[in-house]
mmCIF file of C-alpha atoms in Angstrom:
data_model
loop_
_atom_site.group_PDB
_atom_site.id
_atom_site.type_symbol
_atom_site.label_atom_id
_atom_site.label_comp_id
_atom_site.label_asym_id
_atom_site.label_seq_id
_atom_site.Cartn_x
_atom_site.Cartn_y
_atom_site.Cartn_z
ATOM 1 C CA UNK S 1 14.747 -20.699 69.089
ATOM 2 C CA UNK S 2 15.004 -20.094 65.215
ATOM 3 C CA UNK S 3 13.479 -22.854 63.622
ATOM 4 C CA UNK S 4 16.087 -25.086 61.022
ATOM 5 C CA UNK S 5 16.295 -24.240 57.794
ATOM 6 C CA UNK S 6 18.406 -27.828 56.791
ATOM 7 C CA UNK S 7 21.540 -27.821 55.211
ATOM 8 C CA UNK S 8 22.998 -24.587 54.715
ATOM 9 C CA UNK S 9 24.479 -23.355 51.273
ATOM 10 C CA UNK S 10 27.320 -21.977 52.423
ATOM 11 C CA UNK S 11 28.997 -21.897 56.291
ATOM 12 C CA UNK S 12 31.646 -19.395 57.075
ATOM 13 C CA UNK S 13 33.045 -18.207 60.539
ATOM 14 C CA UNK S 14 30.172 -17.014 62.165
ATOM 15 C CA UNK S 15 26.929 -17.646 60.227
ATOM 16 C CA UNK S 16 25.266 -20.008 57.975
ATOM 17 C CA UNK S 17 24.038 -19.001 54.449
ATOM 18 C CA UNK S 18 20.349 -20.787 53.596
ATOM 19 C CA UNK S 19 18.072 -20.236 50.448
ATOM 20 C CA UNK S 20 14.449 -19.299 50.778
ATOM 21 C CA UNK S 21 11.603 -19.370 49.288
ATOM 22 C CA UNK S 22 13.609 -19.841 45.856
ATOM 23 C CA UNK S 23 14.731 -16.256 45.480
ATOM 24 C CA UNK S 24 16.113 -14.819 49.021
ATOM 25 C CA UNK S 25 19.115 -15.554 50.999
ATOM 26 C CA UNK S 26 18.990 -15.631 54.668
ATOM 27 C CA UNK S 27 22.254 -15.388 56.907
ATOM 28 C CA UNK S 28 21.811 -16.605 60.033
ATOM 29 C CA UNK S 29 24.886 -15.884 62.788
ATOM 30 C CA UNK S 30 25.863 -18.478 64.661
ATOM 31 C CA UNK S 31 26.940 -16.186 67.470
ATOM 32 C CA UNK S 32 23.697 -14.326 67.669
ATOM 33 C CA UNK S 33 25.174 -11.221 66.520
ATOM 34 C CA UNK S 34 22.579 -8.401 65.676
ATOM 35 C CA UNK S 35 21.553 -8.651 61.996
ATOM 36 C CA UNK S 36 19.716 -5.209 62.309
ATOM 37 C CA UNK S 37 22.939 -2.711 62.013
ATOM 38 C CA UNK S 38 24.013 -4.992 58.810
ATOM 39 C CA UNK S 39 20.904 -4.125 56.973
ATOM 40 C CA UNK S 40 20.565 -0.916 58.062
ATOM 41 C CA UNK S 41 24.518 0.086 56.281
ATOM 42 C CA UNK S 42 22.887 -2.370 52.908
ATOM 43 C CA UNK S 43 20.092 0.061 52.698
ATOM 44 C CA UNK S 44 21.981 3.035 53.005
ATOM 45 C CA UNK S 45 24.364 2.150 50.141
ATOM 46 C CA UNK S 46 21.726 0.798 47.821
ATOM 47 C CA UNK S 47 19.781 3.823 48.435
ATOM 48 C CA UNK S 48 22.555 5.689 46.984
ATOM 49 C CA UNK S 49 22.657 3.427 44.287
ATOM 50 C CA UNK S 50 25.726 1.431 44.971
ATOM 51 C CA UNK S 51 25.249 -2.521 44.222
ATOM 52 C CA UNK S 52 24.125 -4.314 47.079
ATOM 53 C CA UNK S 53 21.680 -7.378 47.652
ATOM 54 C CA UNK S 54 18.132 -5.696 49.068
ATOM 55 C CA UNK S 55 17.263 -6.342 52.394
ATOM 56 C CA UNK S 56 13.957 -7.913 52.682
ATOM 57 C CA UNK S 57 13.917 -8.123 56.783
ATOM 58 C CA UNK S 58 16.534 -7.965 59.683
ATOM 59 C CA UNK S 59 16.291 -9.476 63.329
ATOM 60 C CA UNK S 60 18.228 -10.049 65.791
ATOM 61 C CA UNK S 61 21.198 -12.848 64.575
ATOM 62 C CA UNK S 62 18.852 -13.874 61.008
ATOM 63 C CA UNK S 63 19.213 -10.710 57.978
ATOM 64 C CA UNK S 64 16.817 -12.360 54.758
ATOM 65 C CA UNK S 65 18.003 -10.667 51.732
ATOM 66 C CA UNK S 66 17.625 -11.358 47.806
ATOM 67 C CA UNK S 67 19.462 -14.070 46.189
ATOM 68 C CA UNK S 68 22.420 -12.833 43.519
ATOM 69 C CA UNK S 69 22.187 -15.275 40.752
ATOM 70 C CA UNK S 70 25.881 -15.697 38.992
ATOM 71 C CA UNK S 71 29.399 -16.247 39.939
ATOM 72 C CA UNK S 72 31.557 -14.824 42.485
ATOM 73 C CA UNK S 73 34.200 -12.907 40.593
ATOM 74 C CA UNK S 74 36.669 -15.467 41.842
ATOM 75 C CA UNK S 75 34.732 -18.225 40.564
ATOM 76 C CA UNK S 76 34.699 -16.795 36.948
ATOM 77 C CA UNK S 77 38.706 -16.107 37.417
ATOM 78 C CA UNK S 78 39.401 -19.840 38.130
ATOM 79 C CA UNK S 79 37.121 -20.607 34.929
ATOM 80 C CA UNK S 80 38.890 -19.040 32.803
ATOM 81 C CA UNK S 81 35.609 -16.194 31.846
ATOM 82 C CA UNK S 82 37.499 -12.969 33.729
ATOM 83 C CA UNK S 83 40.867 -12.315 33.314
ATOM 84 C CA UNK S 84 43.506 -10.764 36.021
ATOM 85 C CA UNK S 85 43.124 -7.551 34.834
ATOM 86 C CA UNK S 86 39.509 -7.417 34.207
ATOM 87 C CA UNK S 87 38.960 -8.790 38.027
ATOM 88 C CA UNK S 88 41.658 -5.884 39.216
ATOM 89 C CA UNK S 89 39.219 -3.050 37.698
ATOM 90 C CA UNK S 90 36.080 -4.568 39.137
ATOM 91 C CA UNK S 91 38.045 -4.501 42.221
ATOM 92 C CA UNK S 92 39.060 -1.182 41.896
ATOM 93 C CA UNK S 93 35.804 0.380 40.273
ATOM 94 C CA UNK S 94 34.067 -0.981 43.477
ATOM 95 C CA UNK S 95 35.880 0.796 45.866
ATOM 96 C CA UNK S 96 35.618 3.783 43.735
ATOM 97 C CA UNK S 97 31.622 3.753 43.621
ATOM 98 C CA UNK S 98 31.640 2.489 47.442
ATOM 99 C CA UNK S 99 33.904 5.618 48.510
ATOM 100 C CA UNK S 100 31.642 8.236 46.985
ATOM 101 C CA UNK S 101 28.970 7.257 49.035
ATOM 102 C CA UNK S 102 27.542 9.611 50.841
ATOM 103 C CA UNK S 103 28.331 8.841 54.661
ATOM 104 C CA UNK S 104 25.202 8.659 56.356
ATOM 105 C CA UNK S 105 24.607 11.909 59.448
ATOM 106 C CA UNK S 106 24.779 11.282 62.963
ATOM 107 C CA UNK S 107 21.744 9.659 64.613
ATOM 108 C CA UNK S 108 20.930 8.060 61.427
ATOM 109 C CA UNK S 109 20.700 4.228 62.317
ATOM 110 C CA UNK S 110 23.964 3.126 59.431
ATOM 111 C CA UNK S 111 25.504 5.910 60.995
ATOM 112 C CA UNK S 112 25.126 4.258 64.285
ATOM 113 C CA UNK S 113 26.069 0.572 62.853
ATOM 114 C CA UNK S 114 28.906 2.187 60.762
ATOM 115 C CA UNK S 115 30.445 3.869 64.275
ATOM 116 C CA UNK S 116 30.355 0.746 66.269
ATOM 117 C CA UNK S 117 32.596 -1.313 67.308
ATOM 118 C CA UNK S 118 32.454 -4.896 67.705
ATOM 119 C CA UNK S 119 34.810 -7.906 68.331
ATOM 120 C CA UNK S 120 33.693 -9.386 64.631
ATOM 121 C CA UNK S 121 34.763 -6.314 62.836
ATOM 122 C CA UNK S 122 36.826 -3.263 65.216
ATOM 123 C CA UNK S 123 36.654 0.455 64.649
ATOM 124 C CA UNK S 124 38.144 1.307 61.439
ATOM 125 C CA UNK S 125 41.853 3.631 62.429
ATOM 126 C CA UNK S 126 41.459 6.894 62.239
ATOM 127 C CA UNK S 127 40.084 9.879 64.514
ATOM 128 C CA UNK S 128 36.578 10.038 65.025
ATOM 129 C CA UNK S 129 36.701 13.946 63.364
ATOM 130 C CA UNK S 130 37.873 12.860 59.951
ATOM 131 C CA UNK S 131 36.011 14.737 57.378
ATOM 132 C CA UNK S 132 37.040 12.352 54.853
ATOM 133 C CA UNK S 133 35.674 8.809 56.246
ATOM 134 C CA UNK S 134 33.279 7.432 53.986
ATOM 135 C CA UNK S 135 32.356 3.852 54.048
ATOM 136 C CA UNK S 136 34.395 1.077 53.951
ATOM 137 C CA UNK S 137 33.514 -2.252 53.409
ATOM 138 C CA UNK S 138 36.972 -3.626 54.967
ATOM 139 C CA UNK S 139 36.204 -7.178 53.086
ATOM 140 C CA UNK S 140 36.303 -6.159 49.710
ATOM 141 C CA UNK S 141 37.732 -9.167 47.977
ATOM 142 C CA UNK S 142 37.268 -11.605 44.848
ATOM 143 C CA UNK S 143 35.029 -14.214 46.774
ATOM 144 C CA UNK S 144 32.400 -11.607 48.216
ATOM 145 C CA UNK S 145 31.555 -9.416 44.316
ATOM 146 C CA UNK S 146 29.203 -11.650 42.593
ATOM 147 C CA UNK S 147 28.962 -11.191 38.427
ATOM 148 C CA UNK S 148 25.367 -10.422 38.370
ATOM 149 C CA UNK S 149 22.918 -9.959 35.025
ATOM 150 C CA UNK S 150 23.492 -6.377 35.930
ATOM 151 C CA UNK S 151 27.003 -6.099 37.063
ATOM 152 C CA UNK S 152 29.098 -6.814 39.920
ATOM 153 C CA UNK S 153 27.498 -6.550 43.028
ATOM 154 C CA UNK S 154 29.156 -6.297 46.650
ATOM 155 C CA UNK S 155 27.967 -9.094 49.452
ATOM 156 C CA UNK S 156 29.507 -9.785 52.970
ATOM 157 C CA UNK S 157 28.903 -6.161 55.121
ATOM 158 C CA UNK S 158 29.620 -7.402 58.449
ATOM 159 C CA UNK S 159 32.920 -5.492 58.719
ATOM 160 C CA UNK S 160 32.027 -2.630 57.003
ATOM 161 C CA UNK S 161 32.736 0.914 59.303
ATOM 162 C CA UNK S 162 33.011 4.250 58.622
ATOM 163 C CA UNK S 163 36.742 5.392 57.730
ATOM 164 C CA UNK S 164 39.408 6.311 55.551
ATOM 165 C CA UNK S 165 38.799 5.164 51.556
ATOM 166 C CA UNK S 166 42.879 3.911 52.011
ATOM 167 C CA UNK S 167 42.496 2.030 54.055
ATOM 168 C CA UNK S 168 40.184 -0.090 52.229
ATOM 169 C CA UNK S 169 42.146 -0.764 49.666
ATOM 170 C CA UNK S 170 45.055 -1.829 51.699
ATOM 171 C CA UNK S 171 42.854 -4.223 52.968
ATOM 172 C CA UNK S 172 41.927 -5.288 49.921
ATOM 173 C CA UNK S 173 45.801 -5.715 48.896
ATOM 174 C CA UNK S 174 46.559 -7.138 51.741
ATOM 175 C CA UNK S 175 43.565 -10.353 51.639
ATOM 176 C CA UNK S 176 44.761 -11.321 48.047
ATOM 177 C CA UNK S 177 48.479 -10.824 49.042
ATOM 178 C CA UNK S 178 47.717 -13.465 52.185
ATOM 179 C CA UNK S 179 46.677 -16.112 48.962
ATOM 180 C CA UNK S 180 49.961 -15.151 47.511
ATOM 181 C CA UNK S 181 52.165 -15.782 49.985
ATOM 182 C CA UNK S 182 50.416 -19.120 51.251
ATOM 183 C CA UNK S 183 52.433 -21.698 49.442
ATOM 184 C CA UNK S 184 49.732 -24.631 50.400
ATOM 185 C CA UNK S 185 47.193 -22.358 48.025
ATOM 186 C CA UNK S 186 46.959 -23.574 44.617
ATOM 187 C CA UNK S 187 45.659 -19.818 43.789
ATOM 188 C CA UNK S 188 48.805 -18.491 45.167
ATOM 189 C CA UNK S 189 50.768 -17.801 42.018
ATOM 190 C CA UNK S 190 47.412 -16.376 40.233
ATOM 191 C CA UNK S 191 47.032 -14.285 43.477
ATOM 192 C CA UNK S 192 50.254 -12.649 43.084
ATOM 193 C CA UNK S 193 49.351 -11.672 39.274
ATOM 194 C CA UNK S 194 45.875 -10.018 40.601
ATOM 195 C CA UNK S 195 47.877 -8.149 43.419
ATOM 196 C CA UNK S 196 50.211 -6.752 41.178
ATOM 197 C CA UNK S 197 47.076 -5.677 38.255
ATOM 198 C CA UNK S 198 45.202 -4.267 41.703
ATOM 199 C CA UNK S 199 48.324 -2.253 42.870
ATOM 200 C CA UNK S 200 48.976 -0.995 39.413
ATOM 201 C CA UNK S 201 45.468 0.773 39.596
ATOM 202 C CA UNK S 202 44.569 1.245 43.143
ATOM 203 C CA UNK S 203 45.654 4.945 44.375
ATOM 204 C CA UNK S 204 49.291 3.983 45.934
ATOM 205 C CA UNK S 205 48.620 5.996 49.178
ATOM 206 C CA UNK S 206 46.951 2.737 50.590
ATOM 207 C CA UNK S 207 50.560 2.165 51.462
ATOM 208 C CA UNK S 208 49.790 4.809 53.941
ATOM 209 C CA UNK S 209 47.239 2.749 55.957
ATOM 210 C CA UNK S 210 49.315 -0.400 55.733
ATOM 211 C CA UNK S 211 49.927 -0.907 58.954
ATOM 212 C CA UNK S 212 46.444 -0.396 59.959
ATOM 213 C CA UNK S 213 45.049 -2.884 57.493
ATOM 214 C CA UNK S 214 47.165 -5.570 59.236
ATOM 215 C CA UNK S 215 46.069 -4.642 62.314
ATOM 216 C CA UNK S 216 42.748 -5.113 61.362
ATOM 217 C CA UNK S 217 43.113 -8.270 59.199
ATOM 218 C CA UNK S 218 45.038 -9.696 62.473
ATOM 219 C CA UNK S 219 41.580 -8.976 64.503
ATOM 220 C CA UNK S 220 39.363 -10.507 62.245
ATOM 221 C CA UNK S 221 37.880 -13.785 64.262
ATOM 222 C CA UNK S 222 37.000 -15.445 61.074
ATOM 223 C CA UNK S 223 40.672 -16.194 60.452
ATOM 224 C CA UNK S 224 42.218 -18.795 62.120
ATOM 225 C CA UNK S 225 45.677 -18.904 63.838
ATOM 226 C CA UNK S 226 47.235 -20.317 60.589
ATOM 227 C CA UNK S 227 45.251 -17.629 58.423
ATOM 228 C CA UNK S 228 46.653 -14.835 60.661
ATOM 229 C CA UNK S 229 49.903 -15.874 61.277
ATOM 230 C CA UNK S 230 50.287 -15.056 57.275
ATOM 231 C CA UNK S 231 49.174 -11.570 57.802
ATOM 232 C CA UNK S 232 52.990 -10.268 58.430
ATOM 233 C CA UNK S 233 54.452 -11.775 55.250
ATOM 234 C CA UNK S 234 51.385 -10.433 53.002
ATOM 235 C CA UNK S 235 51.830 -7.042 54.247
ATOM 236 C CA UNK S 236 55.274 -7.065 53.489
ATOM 237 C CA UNK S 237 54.568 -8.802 49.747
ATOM 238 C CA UNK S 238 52.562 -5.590 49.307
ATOM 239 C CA UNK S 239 54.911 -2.728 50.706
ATOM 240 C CA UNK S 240 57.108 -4.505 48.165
ATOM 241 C CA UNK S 241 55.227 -4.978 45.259
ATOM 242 C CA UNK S 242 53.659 -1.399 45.553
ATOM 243 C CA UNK S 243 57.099 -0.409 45.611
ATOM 244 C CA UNK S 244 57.509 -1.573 42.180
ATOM 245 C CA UNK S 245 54.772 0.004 40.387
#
């Protein structure tokens, strides 16, 4: 049994969030999912230079990793330090950086993670011969980029697969347009401004992969039946504001 660690910093669906030793973060899953395929797609994309936290060791459900001092980018939104648009091209620049990855080859282990599917984060659509998957982190959002001394930086991998660079960003769309059209959020309204900045930059033929982003935001376990039952009327906020721009 892992030993306790005491109060956690942060608890989402599946794992708990401690600090360590001052300086490192470990995430330990609740479910006893394997932390090793995690770490394995970190490394690859901060090999190629892409910003995320290093992995310091992976095993079994507990992945230890460096602590990113600053806010989350939606922390410094509600504060009043980054505005709408400024948020929309971090957004954007992100996914832009993330894309041009290079995927890693077959029989490499990220490969392997990336490929996999799992009940906590499906098979990204798409046929398994498409020469243009890359990466996708499938949770790209304002609470998972932290504002870092050295920029933003990209946390929460768990759902990232290998597929197409669309569909990403209708995921993306699609989790801030679920804030917008929850009328018991008191983000909603500022949600609907970020969608529209996001939409205004983000390549349009997302709208392609639509469909396929609410398919896979309806999977996700780590919403809950009032979180997914939202799913419909966000997707439809974005076919409609997309439409606009």
């Amino acid at each position: 049994m892992a030993p306790s660690l005491g109060t956690p910093l942060f608890s989402g669906a599946d794992a708990d969030l401690y600090v360590v030793g001052g300086d490192r973060l470990l995430r330990r899953s609740r479910s006893g999912a394997d932390a090793v395929g995690v770490a394995e797609v970190m490394r690859h994309v901060r090999a190629a230079g892409f910003p995320a936290p290093r992995v310091d060791a992976a095993a079994d459900g507990d992945l230890t990793m460096e602590l990113l001092r600053g806010p989350t980018l939606l922390q410094s939104m509600i504060g009043g330090r980054t505005s709408v648009a400024e948020a929309a091209r971090i957004l954007v620049a992100l996914h832009g950086s993330l894309h041009a990855v290079p995927a890693p080859a077959p029989g490499e282990p990220a490969h392997t993670a990336l490929s996999a599917a799992s009940p906590a984060a499906p098979a990204a659509p798409g046929r398994a011969d498409d020469g243009d998957r890359c990466v996708v982190h499938l949770d790209l959002h304002p609470a998972n980029v932290v504002l870092t001394a050295d920029g933003p930086a990209l946390v929460g991998w768990t759902s990232a697969r290998l597929g197409p660079a669309h569909l990403d960003l209708a995921v993306t769309a699609l989790v801030v347009a679920e804030v917008a059209v929850d009328e018991d959020d008191s983000l909603a309204r500022g949600a609907r401004v970020l969608l529209d900045a996001f939409l205004q930059l983000a390549d349009p033929a997302l709208l392609d992969h639509l469909e396929d982003a609410a398919r896979t935001r309806a999977a996700d376990p780590g919403l809950d039946p009032v979180e997914a039952a939202l799913v419909p009327a966000a997707a439809a906020l974005v076919a409609r504001e997309a439409g606009r721009n």
